Amino acid sequence: MEINEYIVVGSGFCGVMAAKTLLEAGVKVRMLDVGISSKIEATSTENSFINIRKNDPNQSDFLIGKEFEALANLLQKNPIHLTPNRSFITEKVTQLLQWKSGEFVPTESLAKGGLGNGWGLGSFVYSDNELKETGLDVVEMKKAYQWVSKHIGICGANDNSYTTATGNLFELQKPIRLDFNGETLYKNALKQQEKLEENGFVVGRTPLAISTENDLNGKIHQEDDLDFYSVGASSAYRPQVTLNELYQNPNFQYQNHQLVMDFKEINNQIIQVNTLDISSNEKKVFYTQKLLLSAGTLATARIIMRSLALEKLPIICNPYTYIPSLQIKHLGAKNTNYQTGLAQLSLYYDAQKTQTNIAMGSLYSYRSLMGFRLLHQFPMDTKNGMKLLKLIQPALNITGVFHPEYGSENKFIERIFDSNSPTNDSMKSRYILSEKEEKTIRQTEKAFKKTLQTLGTIPLKLQQNHHGSSIHYGGTMPYHQQNSKASLAKNGLLTGFKNVFVTDGSGFQFLSGKGLTLTLMAHSHLIAKNALRND
């Protein structure tokens, strides 16, 4: 019987940061992962979105697919548009991670690198108050943020939003260039800074995990605007960047095709990990001295519910609103050769001015990748709707607003027996906001619409998305909940076990409106350090 020193489950942000931390301490690590990869070759680094759209006669193969695979899920409650070479991100999810019913409709991944392959790259630091609300140690988390920032390239501007966005914890590389849409709005934000602050808003450049001055993330940024369309070497940080580094370490083993089902503690405090090999449909068993669950909040929830015979766990997810808007003076304008699909500006709304319940909007210039979200709202047929989109596209912005979120008794997930599932179980959910929460969200949306007008762009009809659409999940085992069978100590240790740790967002009891990815990575680093100390 081979006994591993450490097993890390999952290759997403939390998994790679946990494994990196362990390997830096000189221990041996095996990573278990389903690890589905793209079957399509990486996009040429000599190409760009504009060149493809203008000159490639086979561009539909790249953007839609020979079998229209990019359109496969557009009728679902929580649609996402993945170009064919990125469709692997959600491959096999509907077969292996089944959801039967409920108001909560999440997006999950079994890919190598997980949902990190489609991350929007926003890199935000929680304020002291936000960290406290989340249940995290302020001093240690600040150190952890700085550790992460040394390993990934982050660009941005030292403007009015710098403190709110990054807590002044690390230096930023120079920001990506604004396109004509973003430049106009940013100039207006600087002019209206005092008025914005009076209304509880801070507006500035979005800190992005993009290397603009070095190749820390793979290569130096090129203005090709393919970050949301292609795979392969890029200036954008993805978990694969760190995973490639881990492969070079002789103490690291990566084992794919393994869907972790459950675990149990056996003799001498050894952990037995049971998996389903999806390539052979065989059950396999691994043994380890210490187990780190880093598969993401929902995947970890499944594993723990099976292991502890639980039927129900709480859940939290940021409510998410889209607000399309128009800069009238750009209507009908000729498109320039440079435009970016990345977030250009972030709008931070702190209504109470306490640096706690911050809602955040990320503002994007319109690109055709987002067209399906708007086209069905036009009162005309698709052909004429496309003509209208072409006319207004240069003037169109989309602001995605993430609302802060706490848990409640009406927000939970349940595991049910399902003989038709390869895992013999499925999930269902309940996610209902209180009247007070609904009222706060409507007030926040109103404030954002007013601020967009101040910036010079006219809000259109907003879209309130289904619960789960923000793809920010946490709170299945909140740190403050210590009377439950599935609870976590502050050091990430699972109650009832001496050597099982949870490094992802399962313990987060609050989600700020600011993106949580950087916080997840920093937190995973800390829990891995705790696992090393727990001897």
Coordinates of C-alpha atoms in Angstrom, one line a residue:
M1 CA 0.0 0.0 0.0
E2 CA 1.6 3.3 -1.2
I3 CA 1.0 6.1 1.3
N4 CA 1.4 9.6 0.0
E5 CA 2.7 12.4 2.2
Y6 CA 0.1 14.9 0.9
I7 CA -2.8 14.6 -1.6
V8 CA -4.2 17.8 -3.0
V9 CA -7.6 17.5 -4.7
G10 CA -8.2 19.8 -7.7
S11 CA -6.0 21.8 -10.1
G12 CA -7.8 25.1 -10.0
F13 CA -6.6 28.3 -8.2
C14 CA -6.8 26.8 -4.7
G15 CA -5.2 23.4 -5.8
V16 CA -2.2 24.8 -7.5
M17 CA -1.5 27.4 -4.8
A18 CA -1.8 24.7 -2.0
A19 CA 0.5 22.4 -3.9
K20 CA 3.0 25.1 -4.6
T21 CA 3.1 26.0 -0.9
L22 CA 3.7 22.4 0.1
L23 CA 6.4 21.8 -2.5
E24 CA 8.3 24.9 -1.4
A25 CA 8.5 23.2 2.0
G26 CA 10.1 20.2 0.5
V27 CA 7.3 17.6 1.0
K28 CA 5.9 15.2 -1.6
V29 CA 2.6 16.0 -3.2
R30 CA 0.2 14.0 -5.4
M31 CA -2.6 15.9 -7.1
L32 CA -5.8 14.1 -8.0
D33 CA -7.8 15.8 -10.7
V34 CA -10.3 14.9 -13.4
G35 CA -8.2 17.2 -15.6
I36 CA -10.0 17.5 -18.9
S37 CA -7.9 19.5 -21.4
S38 CA -8.6 21.3 -24.7
K39 CA -8.4 19.0 -27.7
I40 CA -7.9 21.9 -30.1
E41 CA -4.5 23.5 -30.7
A42 CA -3.6 26.8 -29.2
T43 CA -4.5 29.9 -31.2
S44 CA -1.6 31.4 -33.1
T45 CA 0.1 34.2 -31.2
E46 CA 0.5 36.0 -34.5
N47 CA -3.3 36.5 -34.8
S48 CA -5.7 38.9 -33.2
F49 CA -9.5 39.2 -32.8
I50 CA -9.7 42.0 -35.4
N51 CA -7.6 40.1 -37.9
I52 CA -9.7 37.0 -37.4
R53 CA -12.9 38.9 -37.9
K54 CA -11.7 40.8 -41.0
N55 CA -9.6 38.2 -42.8
D56 CA -10.3 34.7 -41.7
P57 CA -12.7 32.9 -44.0
N58 CA -13.1 30.1 -41.5
Q59 CA -13.7 32.3 -38.5
S60 CA -17.0 30.6 -37.7
D61 CA -15.0 27.4 -36.9
F62 CA -13.0 29.4 -34.3
L63 CA -15.9 31.4 -32.8
I64 CA -18.8 29.0 -33.1
G65 CA -17.5 25.6 -34.1
K66 CA -18.1 23.2 -37.0
E67 CA -20.9 21.6 -35.0
F68 CA -22.1 24.9 -33.5
E69 CA -20.8 23.7 -30.1
A70 CA -20.3 27.2 -28.8
L71 CA -24.1 27.6 -28.9
A72 CA -24.9 24.4 -27.1
N73 CA -25.9 25.8 -23.8
L74 CA -27.4 29.2 -24.7
L75 CA -31.0 28.1 -23.8
Q76 CA -30.0 27.1 -20.2
K77 CA -30.9 29.3 -17.2
N78 CA -27.2 30.3 -16.7
P79 CA -25.8 30.4 -20.3
I80 CA -22.1 30.9 -20.9
H81 CA -20.5 31.3 -24.3
L82 CA -17.4 29.2 -24.7
T83 CA -15.6 29.2 -28.0
P84 CA -14.9 25.7 -29.3
N85 CA -11.3 25.5 -28.1
R86 CA -12.5 26.5 -24.6
S87 CA -15.5 24.3 -24.4
F88 CA -13.5 21.7 -22.4
I89 CA -14.0 24.0 -19.4
T90 CA -17.5 22.5 -18.9
E91 CA -17.0 19.2 -20.6
K92 CA -18.6 16.2 -18.8
V93 CA -20.1 18.4 -16.1
T94 CA -23.7 17.6 -17.0
Q95 CA -22.9 13.9 -16.8
L96 CA -20.8 13.8 -13.6
L97 CA -22.0 16.8 -11.6
Q98 CA -25.7 16.7 -11.9
W99 CA -28.2 19.2 -10.6
K100 CA -31.9 18.3 -10.6
S101 CA -33.8 21.4 -9.4
G102 CA -33.7 24.7 -7.5
E103 CA -33.2 28.4 -7.8
F104 CA -29.4 28.1 -7.6
V105 CA -28.0 27.2 -11.1
P106 CA -24.2 27.1 -10.8
T107 CA -21.4 26.7 -13.3
E108 CA -18.8 24.0 -12.6
S109 CA -15.8 22.6 -14.2
L110 CA -13.8 19.3 -14.4
A111 CA -11.1 20.8 -16.5
K112 CA -7.4 20.9 -15.8
G113 CA -7.2 24.4 -14.2
G114 CA -10.9 24.3 -13.4
L115 CA -13.0 27.5 -13.9
G116 CA -9.7 29.4 -13.8
N117 CA -9.5 28.8 -17.5
G118 CA -12.3 31.3 -17.9
W119 CA -11.5 33.7 -15.1
G120 CA -12.1 37.4 -15.9
L121 CA -8.7 38.2 -14.3
G122 CA -9.9 40.8 -11.8
S123 CA -7.5 40.7 -8.9
F124 CA -8.9 42.3 -5.8
V125 CA -7.9 42.5 -2.1
Y126 CA -10.6 42.3 0.6
S127 CA -10.5 45.2 3.1
D128 CA -9.8 44.6 6.8
N129 CA -13.6 44.7 7.5
E130 CA -14.4 42.4 4.6
L131 CA -11.8 39.9 5.8
K132 CA -13.3 39.9 9.3
E133 CA -16.8 39.4 7.9
T134 CA -15.5 36.5 5.8
G135 CA -14.0 34.9 8.9
L136 CA -10.3 35.3 7.9
D137 CA -7.3 36.5 9.8
V138 CA -6.5 40.1 8.7
V139 CA -2.7 40.1 9.4
E140 CA -2.1 36.6 7.9
M141 CA -4.2 37.2 4.8
K142 CA -2.3 40.4 4.0
K143 CA 1.0 38.4 4.1
A144 CA -0.7 35.8 1.9
Y145 CA -1.9 38.4 -0.7
Q146 CA 1.7 39.6 -1.0
W147 CA 3.0 36.0 -1.4
V148 CA 0.5 35.4 -4.3
S149 CA 1.4 38.7 -5.9
K150 CA 5.0 37.6 -6.2
H151 CA 4.0 34.6 -8.2
I152 CA 1.5 36.1 -10.7
G153 CA 1.7 39.3 -12.8
I154 CA -1.0 41.9 -11.9
C155 CA -1.4 45.1 -13.8
G156 CA -3.4 48.2 -12.9
A157 CA -3.1 51.9 -12.1
N158 CA -2.2 53.8 -9.0
D159 CA -5.3 55.9 -9.2
N160 CA -8.2 56.9 -6.9
S161 CA -9.3 53.2 -6.6
Y162 CA -5.9 51.7 -5.8
T163 CA -6.5 51.4 -2.0
T164 CA -10.0 50.0 -2.4
A165 CA -8.9 47.5 -5.1
T166 CA -5.5 46.3 -3.7
G167 CA -5.2 47.6 -0.2
N168 CA -1.8 49.1 -1.2
L169 CA -0.3 45.7 -0.6
F170 CA 1.7 45.2 -3.8
E171 CA 3.0 47.1 -6.8
L172 CA 1.2 46.8 -10.1
Q173 CA 2.6 46.5 -13.5
K174 CA 1.5 49.2 -16.0
P175 CA -2.2 48.8 -17.0
I176 CA -3.4 47.6 -20.3
R177 CA -4.3 50.3 -22.8
L178 CA -7.9 51.6 -22.7
D179 CA -9.9 51.4 -25.9
F180 CA -11.8 54.5 -27.1
N181 CA -14.9 53.6 -25.1
G182 CA -13.0 53.0 -21.8
E183 CA -10.8 56.1 -22.3
T184 CA -13.8 58.4 -22.6
L185 CA -15.4 57.0 -19.4
Y186 CA -12.2 57.1 -17.5
K187 CA -11.6 60.7 -18.3
N188 CA -15.2 61.5 -17.1
A189 CA -14.6 59.5 -13.9
L190 CA -11.5 61.6 -13.1
K191 CA -13.4 64.8 -13.8
Q192 CA -16.4 63.7 -11.6
Q193 CA -14.3 62.1 -8.8
E194 CA -15.7 64.4 -6.1
K195 CA -19.3 63.9 -7.0
L196 CA -18.8 60.1 -7.3
E197 CA -17.3 59.9 -3.8
E198 CA -20.2 61.9 -2.4
N199 CA -22.5 59.2 -3.7
G200 CA -20.4 56.4 -2.2
F201 CA -18.5 55.5 -5.4
V202 CA -14.9 55.0 -6.2
V203 CA -14.1 54.5 -9.9
G204 CA -10.7 53.4 -11.3
R205 CA -8.8 51.0 -13.5
T206 CA -9.4 47.3 -12.9
P207 CA -6.4 45.4 -11.5
L208 CA -6.0 42.4 -13.8
A209 CA -3.8 39.3 -13.7
I210 CA -2.1 40.3 -16.9
S211 CA 1.7 40.5 -17.3
T212 CA 2.4 43.8 -19.1
E213 CA 6.1 44.2 -18.1
N214 CA 7.4 40.6 -17.8
D215 CA 6.5 37.1 -18.7
L216 CA 5.5 36.0 -15.2
N217 CA 2.2 34.7 -16.5
G218 CA 3.7 33.1 -19.6
K219 CA 4.4 36.0 -21.9
I220 CA 4.2 39.8 -22.1
H221 CA 0.8 41.2 -23.0
Q222 CA 0.0 41.6 -26.6
E223 CA -3.1 43.6 -27.8
D224 CA -4.7 40.7 -29.6
D225 CA -7.9 40.7 -27.5
L226 CA -8.1 36.9 -27.5
D227 CA -8.0 36.4 -23.7
F228 CA -11.6 35.1 -23.6
Y229 CA -11.4 33.2 -26.9
S230 CA -8.3 31.1 -27.0
V231 CA -6.1 28.7 -25.1
G232 CA -2.3 28.3 -24.8
A233 CA 0.5 30.6 -23.7
S234 CA -0.8 34.0 -22.7
S235 CA -0.1 37.1 -20.6
A236 CA -3.2 36.2 -18.6
Y237 CA -2.6 34.2 -15.4
R238 CA -4.3 30.8 -15.4
P239 CA -3.8 27.9 -13.0
Q240 CA -2.0 26.0 -15.8
V241 CA 0.9 28.5 -15.4
T242 CA 1.6 27.3 -11.9
L243 CA 0.8 23.7 -12.8
N244 CA 3.5 23.8 -15.5
E245 CA 6.0 24.9 -12.8
L246 CA 4.9 22.1 -10.5
Y247 CA 5.5 19.5 -13.2
Q248 CA 9.2 20.4 -13.0
N249 CA 9.4 19.4 -9.3
P250 CA 10.4 15.8 -8.8
N251 CA 8.3 15.8 -5.6
F252 CA 5.1 16.4 -7.5
Q253 CA 2.9 13.8 -9.2
Y254 CA -0.2 14.8 -11.2
Q255 CA -2.8 12.1 -11.7
N256 CA -5.8 12.9 -14.0
H257 CA -9.0 11.2 -14.8
Q258 CA -9.7 10.9 -11.0
L259 CA -13.1 12.1 -9.8
V260 CA -12.7 12.0 -6.0
M261 CA -15.8 10.5 -4.5
D262 CA -15.2 10.4 -0.7
F263 CA -12.6 9.7 2.0
K264 CA -12.3 8.1 5.4
E265 CA -9.7 7.9 8.2
I266 CA -8.3 4.4 8.7
N267 CA -5.6 2.9 11.0
N268 CA -2.8 5.1 12.2
Q269 CA -4.6 8.2 11.0
I270 CA -4.1 7.4 7.4
I271 CA -6.7 8.9 5.0
Q272 CA -8.2 6.6 2.4
V273 CA -9.3 8.5 -0.7
N274 CA -11.8 6.8 -3.1
T275 CA -12.0 7.9 -6.7
L276 CA -13.8 7.1 -9.9
D277 CA -11.5 6.8 -12.9
I278 CA -13.6 8.5 -15.6
S279 CA -11.4 7.0 -18.4
S280 CA -12.1 3.4 -17.3
N281 CA -15.1 3.8 -15.0
E282 CA -13.1 1.9 -12.4
K283 CA -13.0 2.7 -8.7
K284 CA -9.6 3.4 -7.3
V285 CA -8.1 4.0 -3.9
F286 CA -5.3 6.2 -2.7
Y287 CA -3.8 6.7 0.7
T288 CA -2.2 9.7 2.3
Q289 CA -1.0 11.1 5.5
K290 CA -2.7 14.4 4.9
L291 CA -5.5 15.4 2.6
L292 CA -6.1 18.9 1.2
L293 CA -9.5 19.5 -0.4
S294 CA -9.0 22.3 -3.0
A295 CA -11.6 21.3 -5.6
G296 CA -13.8 24.4 -5.2
T297 CA -16.7 25.0 -2.9
L298 CA -19.3 22.9 -4.7
A299 CA -17.0 19.9 -5.6
T300 CA -15.6 19.9 -2.0
A301 CA -19.2 20.0 -0.7
R302 CA -20.1 16.8 -2.7
I303 CA -17.0 15.0 -1.4
I304 CA -17.7 15.9 2.2
M305 CA -21.4 15.2 2.0
R306 CA -20.6 11.7 0.7
S307 CA -17.9 11.1 3.3
L308 CA -20.0 12.2 6.3
A309 CA -23.4 11.0 5.0
L310 CA -24.8 14.5 4.9
E311 CA -27.8 15.6 3.0
K312 CA -27.7 19.4 3.3
L313 CA -25.2 22.2 3.5
P314 CA -25.6 26.0 3.3
I315 CA -24.3 28.0 0.3
I316 CA -23.7 31.6 -0.6
C317 CA -23.2 33.2 -4.1
N318 CA -23.0 36.9 -5.1
P319 CA -26.2 38.1 -6.8
Y320 CA -25.2 39.3 -10.2
T321 CA -26.7 42.1 -12.4
Y322 CA -25.9 43.1 -16.0
I323 CA -26.4 46.8 -16.9
P324 CA -25.9 47.5 -20.6
S325 CA -25.4 51.2 -21.4
L326 CA -24.7 53.5 -24.4
Q327 CA -22.3 56.3 -25.0
I328 CA -24.5 58.3 -27.4
K329 CA -21.7 60.1 -29.1
H330 CA -20.2 56.8 -30.2
L331 CA -23.4 55.6 -31.9
G332 CA -22.6 54.5 -35.5
A333 CA -18.9 55.2 -35.0
K334 CA -16.4 53.2 -37.1
N335 CA -14.7 50.5 -35.0
T336 CA -11.0 51.1 -34.3
N337 CA -8.4 48.4 -34.8
Y338 CA -8.0 48.2 -31.0
Q339 CA -10.6 47.1 -28.6
T340 CA -10.4 45.0 -25.5
G341 CA -12.8 42.5 -24.0
L342 CA -11.2 42.7 -20.6
A343 CA -12.6 44.8 -17.8
Q344 CA -11.4 48.4 -18.2
L345 CA -12.9 50.1 -15.2
S346 CA -14.2 49.0 -11.8
L347 CA -16.9 50.9 -9.9
Y348 CA -16.9 50.3 -6.1
Y349 CA -20.0 51.2 -4.2
D350 CA -19.8 51.5 -0.5
A351 CA -23.2 52.9 0.5
Q352 CA -22.5 52.8 4.2
K353 CA -18.9 54.0 3.7
T354 CA -17.5 51.3 6.1
Q355 CA -15.4 49.3 3.6
T356 CA -17.6 46.3 4.4
N357 CA -20.6 45.7 2.1
I358 CA -19.0 46.8 -1.1
A359 CA -20.8 46.1 -4.4
M360 CA -18.6 46.2 -7.4
G361 CA -19.3 46.7 -11.1
S362 CA -16.8 45.7 -13.8
L363 CA -17.3 47.8 -17.0
Y364 CA -16.6 46.2 -20.4
S365 CA -16.7 47.4 -23.9
Y366 CA -19.1 45.4 -26.0
R367 CA -17.8 42.5 -28.0
S368 CA -19.7 40.0 -30.1
L369 CA -19.0 37.2 -27.5
M370 CA -21.6 38.9 -25.3
G371 CA -24.2 39.5 -28.1
F372 CA -26.4 36.6 -27.2
R373 CA -27.2 38.2 -23.8
L374 CA -28.8 41.2 -25.6
L375 CA -30.0 40.1 -28.9
H376 CA -33.0 38.2 -27.6
Q377 CA -34.2 41.4 -25.8
F378 CA -34.6 43.3 -29.1
P379 CA -38.2 43.6 -30.4
M380 CA -37.4 42.3 -33.8
D381 CA -36.2 39.2 -35.7
T382 CA -32.6 38.0 -35.4
K383 CA -31.4 39.3 -38.8
N384 CA -32.6 42.8 -38.1
G385 CA -31.4 42.6 -34.5
M386 CA -27.9 41.9 -35.8
K387 CA -28.0 45.0 -37.9
L388 CA -29.1 47.1 -34.9
L389 CA -26.3 45.6 -32.8
K390 CA -23.8 46.5 -35.5
L391 CA -24.9 50.1 -35.4
I392 CA -24.9 50.5 -31.6
Q393 CA -21.9 48.2 -30.9
P394 CA -19.2 50.9 -30.8
A395 CA -21.2 52.8 -28.2
L396 CA -22.2 49.9 -26.1
N397 CA -20.8 49.0 -22.6
I398 CA -21.8 46.3 -20.2
T399 CA -21.4 46.6 -16.5
G400 CA -21.5 43.4 -14.5
V401 CA -22.5 44.2 -10.8
F402 CA -21.6 41.8 -8.0
H403 CA -23.6 42.3 -4.9
P404 CA -22.2 41.4 -1.4
E405 CA -23.8 38.3 0.1
Y406 CA -24.4 36.6 3.5
G407 CA -25.9 33.2 4.2
S408 CA -29.4 32.4 5.5
E409 CA -31.6 29.4 6.2
N410 CA -33.1 29.8 2.8
K411 CA -29.8 29.4 0.9
F412 CA -28.7 25.7 0.8
I413 CA -27.8 22.8 -1.4
E414 CA -29.0 19.2 -0.9
R415 CA -27.6 15.9 -2.0
I416 CA -30.1 13.3 -3.2
F417 CA -29.8 9.6 -4.3
D418 CA -29.9 9.2 -8.0
S419 CA -29.4 5.8 -9.5
N420 CA -29.1 7.3 -13.0
S421 CA -26.0 9.3 -12.1
P422 CA -22.5 7.7 -12.4
T423 CA -21.9 9.0 -8.9
N424 CA -25.3 7.7 -7.6
D425 CA -26.2 11.2 -6.4
S426 CA -27.4 14.5 -7.7
M427 CA -27.8 18.0 -6.2
K428 CA -30.8 20.2 -5.7
S429 CA -31.0 23.7 -4.2
R430 CA -33.0 26.4 -2.6
Y431 CA -31.8 30.0 -2.9
I432 CA -34.3 32.7 -1.8
L433 CA -33.4 36.3 -0.9
S434 CA -35.2 38.0 1.9
E435 CA -37.3 41.1 1.2
K436 CA -34.6 43.2 2.8
E437 CA -31.9 41.7 0.6
E438 CA -34.0 42.2 -2.5
K439 CA -34.6 45.9 -1.5
T440 CA -30.9 46.5 -1.0
I441 CA -30.1 45.0 -4.4
R442 CA -32.7 47.2 -6.2
Q443 CA -31.3 50.3 -4.4
T444 CA -27.8 49.3 -5.4
E445 CA -28.8 48.8 -9.0
K446 CA -30.4 52.3 -9.0
A447 CA -27.2 53.8 -7.6
F448 CA -25.1 52.1 -10.4
K449 CA -27.5 53.4 -13.1
K450 CA -27.2 56.9 -11.8
T451 CA -23.4 56.7 -11.6
L452 CA -23.2 55.3 -15.2
Q453 CA -25.1 58.4 -16.3
T454 CA -22.6 60.6 -14.4
L455 CA -19.8 58.8 -16.4
G456 CA -21.6 59.7 -19.6
T457 CA -23.1 56.4 -20.6
I458 CA -26.9 55.9 -20.6
P459 CA -28.2 52.7 -18.9
L460 CA -30.6 50.5 -20.7
K461 CA -32.8 47.7 -19.3
L462 CA -30.8 45.8 -16.7
Q463 CA -30.8 42.0 -16.5
Q464 CA -31.0 40.3 -13.1
N465 CA -29.3 36.9 -13.5
H466 CA -30.2 33.6 -11.9
H467 CA -28.6 32.7 -8.6
G468 CA -25.3 31.0 -9.3
S469 CA -24.5 33.0 -12.4
S470 CA -21.7 35.1 -10.7
I471 CA -19.6 31.9 -10.4
H472 CA -18.5 33.1 -7.0
Y473 CA -19.4 30.4 -4.4
G474 CA -18.7 29.9 -0.7
G475 CA -20.1 29.3 2.7
T476 CA -20.9 25.5 2.7
M477 CA -19.0 25.1 6.0
P478 CA -18.8 28.7 7.4
Y479 CA -16.1 29.3 10.0
H480 CA -18.6 30.7 12.5
Q481 CA -20.7 27.6 12.4
Q482 CA -19.0 25.3 14.9
N483 CA -22.0 23.2 16.0
S484 CA -22.4 21.3 12.7
K485 CA -21.0 17.9 11.8
A486 CA -19.4 19.6 8.7
S487 CA -17.5 22.5 10.2
L488 CA -14.0 24.0 9.8
A489 CA -11.5 25.2 12.4
K490 CA -9.9 28.6 11.6
N491 CA -6.8 26.7 10.4
G492 CA -8.9 24.9 7.8
L493 CA -9.0 21.5 9.6
L494 CA -12.3 19.6 9.1
T495 CA -14.0 18.7 12.4
G496 CA -13.6 15.1 13.4
F497 CA -10.4 14.6 11.4
K498 CA -6.8 15.2 12.3
N499 CA -5.3 15.5 8.8
V500 CA -8.1 16.7 6.4
F501 CA -8.0 20.3 5.4
V502 CA -10.2 22.4 3.2
T503 CA -8.3 25.2 1.3
D504 CA -11.1 26.6 -0.9
G505 CA -13.9 29.0 -0.2
S506 CA -16.1 26.5 1.8
G507 CA -15.4 28.3 5.1
F508 CA -16.1 31.8 3.8
Q509 CA -19.2 33.2 5.7
F510 CA -19.4 36.4 3.6
L511 CA -18.7 37.2 0.0
S512 CA -17.7 40.8 -0.9
G513 CA -18.9 42.2 -4.2
K514 CA -15.2 42.5 -5.1
G515 CA -14.0 39.4 -7.0
L516 CA -12.8 36.6 -4.6
T517 CA -10.2 34.8 -6.8
L518 CA -7.1 36.5 -5.3
T519 CA -8.6 35.9 -1.8
L520 CA -9.1 32.2 -2.6
M521 CA -5.5 31.9 -3.7
A522 CA -4.1 33.7 -0.7
H523 CA -6.4 31.7 1.7
S524 CA -5.3 28.4 0.1
H525 CA -1.7 29.3 0.6
L526 CA -2.4 29.9 4.3
I527 CA -4.3 26.6 4.9
A528 CA -1.5 24.7 3.2
K529 CA 1.0 26.3 5.6
N530 CA -1.3 25.3 8.5
A531 CA -1.3 21.7 7.2
L532 CA 2.5 21.7 7.2
R533 CA 2.5 22.9 10.9
N534 CA 0.0 20.2 11.9
D535 CA 2.5 17.5 12.7

